[in-house]
Coordinates of C-alpha atoms in Angstrom, one line a residue:
X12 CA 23.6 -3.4 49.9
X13 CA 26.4 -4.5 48.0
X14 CA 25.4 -7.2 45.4
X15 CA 28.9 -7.4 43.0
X16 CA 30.8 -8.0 46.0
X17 CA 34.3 -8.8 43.6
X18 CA 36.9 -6.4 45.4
X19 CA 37.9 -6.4 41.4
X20 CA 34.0 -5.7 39.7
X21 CA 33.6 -3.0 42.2
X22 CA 36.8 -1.3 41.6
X23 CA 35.7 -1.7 37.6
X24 CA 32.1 0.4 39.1
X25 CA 34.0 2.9 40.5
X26 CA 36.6 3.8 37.9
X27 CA 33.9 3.9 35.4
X28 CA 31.9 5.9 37.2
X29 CA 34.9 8.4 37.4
X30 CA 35.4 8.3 33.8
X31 CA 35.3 11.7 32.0
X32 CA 33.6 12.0 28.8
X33 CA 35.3 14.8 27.4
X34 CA 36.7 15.2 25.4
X35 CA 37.4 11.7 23.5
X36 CA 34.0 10.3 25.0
X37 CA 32.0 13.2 23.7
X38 CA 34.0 13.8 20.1
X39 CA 32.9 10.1 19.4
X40 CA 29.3 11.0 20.4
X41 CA 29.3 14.1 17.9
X42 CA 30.8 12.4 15.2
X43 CA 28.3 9.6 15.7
X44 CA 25.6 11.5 15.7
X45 CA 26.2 14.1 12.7
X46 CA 27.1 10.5 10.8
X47 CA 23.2 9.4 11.5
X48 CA 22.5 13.2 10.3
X49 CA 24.1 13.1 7.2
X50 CA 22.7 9.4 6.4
X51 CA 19.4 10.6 6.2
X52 CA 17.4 10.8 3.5
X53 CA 17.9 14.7 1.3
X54 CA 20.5 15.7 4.3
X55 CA 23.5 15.9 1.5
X56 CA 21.3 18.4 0.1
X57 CA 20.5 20.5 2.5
X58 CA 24.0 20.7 2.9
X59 CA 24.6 22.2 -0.2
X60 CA 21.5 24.6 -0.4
X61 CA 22.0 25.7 3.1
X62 CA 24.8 24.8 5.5
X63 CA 22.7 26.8 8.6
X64 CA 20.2 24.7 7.8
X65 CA 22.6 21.5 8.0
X66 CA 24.5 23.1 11.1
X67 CA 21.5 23.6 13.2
X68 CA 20.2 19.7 12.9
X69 CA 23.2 18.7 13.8
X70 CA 23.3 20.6 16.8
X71 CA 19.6 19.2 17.8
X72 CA 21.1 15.9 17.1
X73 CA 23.9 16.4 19.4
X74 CA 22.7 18.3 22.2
X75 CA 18.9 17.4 21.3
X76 CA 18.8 15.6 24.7
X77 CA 19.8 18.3 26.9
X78 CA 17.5 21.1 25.0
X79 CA 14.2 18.6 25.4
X80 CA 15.2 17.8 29.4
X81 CA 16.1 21.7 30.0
X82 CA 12.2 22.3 28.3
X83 CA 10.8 19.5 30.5
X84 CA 12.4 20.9 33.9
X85 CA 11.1 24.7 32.6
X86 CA 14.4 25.8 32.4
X87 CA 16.3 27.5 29.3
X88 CA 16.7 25.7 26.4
X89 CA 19.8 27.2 24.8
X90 CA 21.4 26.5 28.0
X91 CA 23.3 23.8 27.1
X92 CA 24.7 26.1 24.2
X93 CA 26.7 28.0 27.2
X94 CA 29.3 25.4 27.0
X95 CA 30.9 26.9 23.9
X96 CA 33.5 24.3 24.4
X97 CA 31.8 22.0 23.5
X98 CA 29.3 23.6 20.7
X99 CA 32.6 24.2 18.9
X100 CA 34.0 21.0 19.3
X101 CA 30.6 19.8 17.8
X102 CA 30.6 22.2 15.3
X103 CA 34.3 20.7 14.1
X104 CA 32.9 17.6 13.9
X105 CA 30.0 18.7 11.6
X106 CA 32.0 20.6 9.4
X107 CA 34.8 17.5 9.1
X108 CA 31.8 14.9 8.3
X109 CA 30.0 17.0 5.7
X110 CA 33.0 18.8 4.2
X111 CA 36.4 17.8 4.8
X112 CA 38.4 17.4 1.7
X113 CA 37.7 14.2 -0.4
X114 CA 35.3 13.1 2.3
X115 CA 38.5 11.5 4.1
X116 CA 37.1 12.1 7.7
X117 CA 33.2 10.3 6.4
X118 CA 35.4 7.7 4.6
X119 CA 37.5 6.9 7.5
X120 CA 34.4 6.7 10.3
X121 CA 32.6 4.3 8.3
X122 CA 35.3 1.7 8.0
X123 CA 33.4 -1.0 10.2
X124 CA 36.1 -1.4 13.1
X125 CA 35.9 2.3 13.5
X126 CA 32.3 2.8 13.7
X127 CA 31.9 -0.3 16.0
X128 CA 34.5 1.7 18.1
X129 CA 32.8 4.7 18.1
X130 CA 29.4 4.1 18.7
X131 CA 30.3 2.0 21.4
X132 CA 32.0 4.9 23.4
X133 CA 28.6 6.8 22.1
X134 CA 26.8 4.0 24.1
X135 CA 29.1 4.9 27.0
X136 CA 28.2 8.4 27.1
X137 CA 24.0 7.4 26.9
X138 CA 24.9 5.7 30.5
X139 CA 25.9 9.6 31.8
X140 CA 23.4 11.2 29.7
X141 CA 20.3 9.3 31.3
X142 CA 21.9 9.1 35.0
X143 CA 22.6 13.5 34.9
X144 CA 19.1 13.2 34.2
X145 CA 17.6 11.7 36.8
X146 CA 19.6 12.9 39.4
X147 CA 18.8 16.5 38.2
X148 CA 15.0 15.5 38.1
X149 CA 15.6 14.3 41.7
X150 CA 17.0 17.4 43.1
X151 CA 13.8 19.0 42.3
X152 CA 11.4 16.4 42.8
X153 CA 12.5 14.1 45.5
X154 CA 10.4 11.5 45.3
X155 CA 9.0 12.3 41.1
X156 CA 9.2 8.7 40.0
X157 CA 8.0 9.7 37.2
X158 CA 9.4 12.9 36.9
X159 CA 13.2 11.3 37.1
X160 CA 12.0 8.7 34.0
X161 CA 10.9 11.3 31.8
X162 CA 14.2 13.7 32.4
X163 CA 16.4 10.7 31.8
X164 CA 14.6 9.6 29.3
X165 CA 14.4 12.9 27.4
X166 CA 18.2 13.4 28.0
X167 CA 19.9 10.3 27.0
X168 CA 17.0 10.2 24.0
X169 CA 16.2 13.6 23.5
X170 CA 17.5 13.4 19.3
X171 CA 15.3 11.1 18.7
X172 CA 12.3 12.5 20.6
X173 CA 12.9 15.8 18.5
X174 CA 13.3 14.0 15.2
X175 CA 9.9 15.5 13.9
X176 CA 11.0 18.9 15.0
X177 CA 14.6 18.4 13.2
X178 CA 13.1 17.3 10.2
X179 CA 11.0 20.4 10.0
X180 CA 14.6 22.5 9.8
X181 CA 15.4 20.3 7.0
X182 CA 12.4 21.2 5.0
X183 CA 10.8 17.3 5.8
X184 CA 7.5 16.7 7.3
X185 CA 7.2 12.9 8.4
X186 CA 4.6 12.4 11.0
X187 CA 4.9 9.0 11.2
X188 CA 7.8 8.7 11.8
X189 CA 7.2 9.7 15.5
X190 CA 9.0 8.1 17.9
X191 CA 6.3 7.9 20.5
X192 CA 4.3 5.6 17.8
X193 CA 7.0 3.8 16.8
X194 CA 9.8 3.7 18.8
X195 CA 13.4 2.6 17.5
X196 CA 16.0 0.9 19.7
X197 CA 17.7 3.6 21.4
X198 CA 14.8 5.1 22.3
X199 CA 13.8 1.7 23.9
X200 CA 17.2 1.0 25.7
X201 CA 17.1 4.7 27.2
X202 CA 13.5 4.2 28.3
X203 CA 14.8 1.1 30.3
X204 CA 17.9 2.9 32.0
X205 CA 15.9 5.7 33.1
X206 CA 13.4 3.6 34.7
X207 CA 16.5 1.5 36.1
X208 CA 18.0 4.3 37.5
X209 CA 15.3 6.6 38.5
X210 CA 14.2 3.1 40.7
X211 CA 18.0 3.2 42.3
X212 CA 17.7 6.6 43.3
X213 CA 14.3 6.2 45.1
X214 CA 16.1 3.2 46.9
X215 CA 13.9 0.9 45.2
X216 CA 16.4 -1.1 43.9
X217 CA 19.8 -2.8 45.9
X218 CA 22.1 -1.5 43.8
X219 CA 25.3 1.3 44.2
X220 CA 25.1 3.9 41.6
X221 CA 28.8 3.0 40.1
X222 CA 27.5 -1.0 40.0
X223 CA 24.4 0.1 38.1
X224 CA 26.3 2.0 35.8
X225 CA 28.7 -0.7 35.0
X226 CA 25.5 -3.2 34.4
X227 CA 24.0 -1.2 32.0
X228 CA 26.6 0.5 30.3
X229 CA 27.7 -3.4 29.5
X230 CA 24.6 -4.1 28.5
X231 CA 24.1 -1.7 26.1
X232 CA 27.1 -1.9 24.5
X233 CA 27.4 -5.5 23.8
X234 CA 23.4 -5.1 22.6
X235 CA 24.4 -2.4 20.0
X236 CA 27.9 -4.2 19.2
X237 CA 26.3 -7.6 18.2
X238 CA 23.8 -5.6 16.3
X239 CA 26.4 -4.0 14.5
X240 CA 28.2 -7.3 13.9
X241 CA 25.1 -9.2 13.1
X242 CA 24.0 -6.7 10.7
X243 CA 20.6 -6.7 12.2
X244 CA 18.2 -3.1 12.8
X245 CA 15.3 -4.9 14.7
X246 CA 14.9 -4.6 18.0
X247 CA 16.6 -7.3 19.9
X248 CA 13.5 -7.0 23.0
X249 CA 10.5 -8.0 19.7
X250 CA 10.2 -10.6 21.5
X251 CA 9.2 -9.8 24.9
X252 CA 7.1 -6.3 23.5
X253 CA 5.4 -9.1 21.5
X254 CA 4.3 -11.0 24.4
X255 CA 3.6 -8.3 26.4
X256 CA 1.4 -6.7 24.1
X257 CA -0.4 -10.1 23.3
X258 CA -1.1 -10.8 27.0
X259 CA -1.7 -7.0 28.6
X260 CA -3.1 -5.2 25.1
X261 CA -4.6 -7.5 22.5
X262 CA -8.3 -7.0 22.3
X263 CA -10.2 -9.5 21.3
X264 CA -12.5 -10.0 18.5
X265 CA -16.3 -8.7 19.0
X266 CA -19.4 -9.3 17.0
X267 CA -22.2 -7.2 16.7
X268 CA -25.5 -9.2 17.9
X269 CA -27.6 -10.8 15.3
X270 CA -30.9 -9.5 15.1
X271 CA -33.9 -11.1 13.8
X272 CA -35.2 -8.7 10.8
X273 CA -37.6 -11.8 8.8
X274 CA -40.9 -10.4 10.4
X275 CA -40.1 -6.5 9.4
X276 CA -41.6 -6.0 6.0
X277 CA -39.5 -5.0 3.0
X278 CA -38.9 -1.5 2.8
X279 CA -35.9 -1.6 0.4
X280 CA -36.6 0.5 -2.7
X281 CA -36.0 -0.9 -6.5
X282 CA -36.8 -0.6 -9.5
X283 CA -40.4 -2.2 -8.7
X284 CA -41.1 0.1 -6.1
X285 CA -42.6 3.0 -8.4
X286 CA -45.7 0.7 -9.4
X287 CA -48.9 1.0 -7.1
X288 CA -50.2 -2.2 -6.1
X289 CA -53.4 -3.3 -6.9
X290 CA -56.3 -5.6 -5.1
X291 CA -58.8 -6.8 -6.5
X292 CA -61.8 -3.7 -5.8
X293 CA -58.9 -1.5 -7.3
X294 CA -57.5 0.9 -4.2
X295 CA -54.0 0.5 -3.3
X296 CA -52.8 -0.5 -0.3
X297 CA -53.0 1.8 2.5
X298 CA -51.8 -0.3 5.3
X299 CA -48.2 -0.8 3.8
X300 CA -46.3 2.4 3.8
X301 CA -47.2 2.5 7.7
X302 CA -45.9 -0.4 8.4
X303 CA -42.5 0.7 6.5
X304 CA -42.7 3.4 8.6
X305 CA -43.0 1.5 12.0
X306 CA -40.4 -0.4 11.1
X307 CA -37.9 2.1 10.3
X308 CA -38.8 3.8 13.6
X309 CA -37.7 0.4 15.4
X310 CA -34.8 -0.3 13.9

């Protein structure tokens, strides 16, 4: 069923959906993603102290997605290191961010028209990223719902999902930072196309693969633009994850029921508790420490 039916919109579908990534597409994604590597926190460091150390994160951060997909499916997960294409082309990128002379090529990619640029073609490439997923989770498992989400979810996120395991390589141990307890925006967005598109290739959904592709590879990109341009990190769907927590997951309050304890004698010991009471023929009590006794065994 053909809902875009624009002779010009479909056209749009189709020629993006024979766009090829490399190498332009997939340079942008590398240099994007070694950028986010070398912002964090000590990786300037490591840089120094041990380049292998620096080389192999950014190689989780760039091909992070295909390694944790290739794990989920039980297939090899140095397999996407067969390309050696493109492992060197990343491994240029890497050595130009962290080391070029003067820091010209760092300098240059975080002027802001540039960046914008290229993490917008970086969007473009999480389109292909979760799609290959799914359709390789469906040529094994026809009808795996669920299996085609988490494929194209681990593919198009997969740095992110392996951020505790990357950290490890870089000497850091930050468990909560987990994604899967708190999730950050691309992890969010690349949940959402893999559902989207794992429900268009089980026909639940009347929608063409190239007209999908063109909805949510605008989508995403005009998101993560007018983030950039707002200057904003939160999440731009807080608002609906709010509501939908408050109605589906909020639990409400519960007291503990109030229970009558006025007719159960005192048994709490003080600092008058070591004196023997006295009546007046002179024997203590008896009676008392039983009914202590009887009262600890109800409560």
């Amino acid at each position: 069923m053909d809902l875009l039916g624009l002779g010009a919109v479909k056209q749009l579908a189709e020629g993006l959906a024979g766009l090829k990534m490399f190498p332009y597409f997939d340079t942008a994604h590398y240099i994007v993603s070694v950028m986010a590597l070398r912002e964090q926190p000590g990786a300037l460091e490591v840089s120094q102290r041990s380049p292998f150390a620096c080389w192999f994160s950014s190689m989780l951060y760039c091909f992070g997605g295909a390694i944790l997909s290739g794990i989920i499916m039980s297939e090899s997960p140095v397999a996407p290191l067969a390309n050696s294409t493109n492992v060197l082309l990343a491994s240029l990128m890497w050595y130009l961010v962290f080391y070029s002379p003067l820091d010209m090529v760092y300098s240059c990619a975080t002027v802001f028209p540039v960046r914008l640029i290229l993490t917008g073609m970086k969007e473009v490439t999480r389109t292909w990223k979760v799609l290959s997923g799914v359709t390789q989770a469906g040529k094994k498992y026809t009808d795996g719902l669920f299996v085609m989400i988490a494929v194209g979810w681990a593919k198009g996120a997969g740095g992110g999902l392996m951020s505790n395991f990357e950290q490890l390589v870089r000497g850091v141990w930050k468990p909560e930072t987990n994604e899967l307890l708190k999730m950050t925006y691309p992890t969010k967005v690349t949940l959402i196309g893999a559902v989207l598109f794992a429900l268009q290739q089980c026909r639940y959904l009347p929608l063409q693969t190239p007209e999908l592709m063109l909805i949510y590879t605008v989508f995403i990109v005009a998101i993560k633009a007018r983030m950039m341009i707002m200057g904003s990190s939160s999440s731009p769907f807080a608002p609906v994850e709010s509501a939908l927590y408050r109605t589906l997951f909020a639990r409400p309050l519960t007291y503990s029921p109030l229970t009558n304890q006025s007719s159960a004698p005192s048994c709490s010991s003080g600092p008058d508790d070591n004196r023997t009471p006295s009546v007046p023929n002179g024997s203590p009590k008896s009676e008392e420490p039983e009914k202590c006794d009887s009262a600890k065994k109800t409560d």
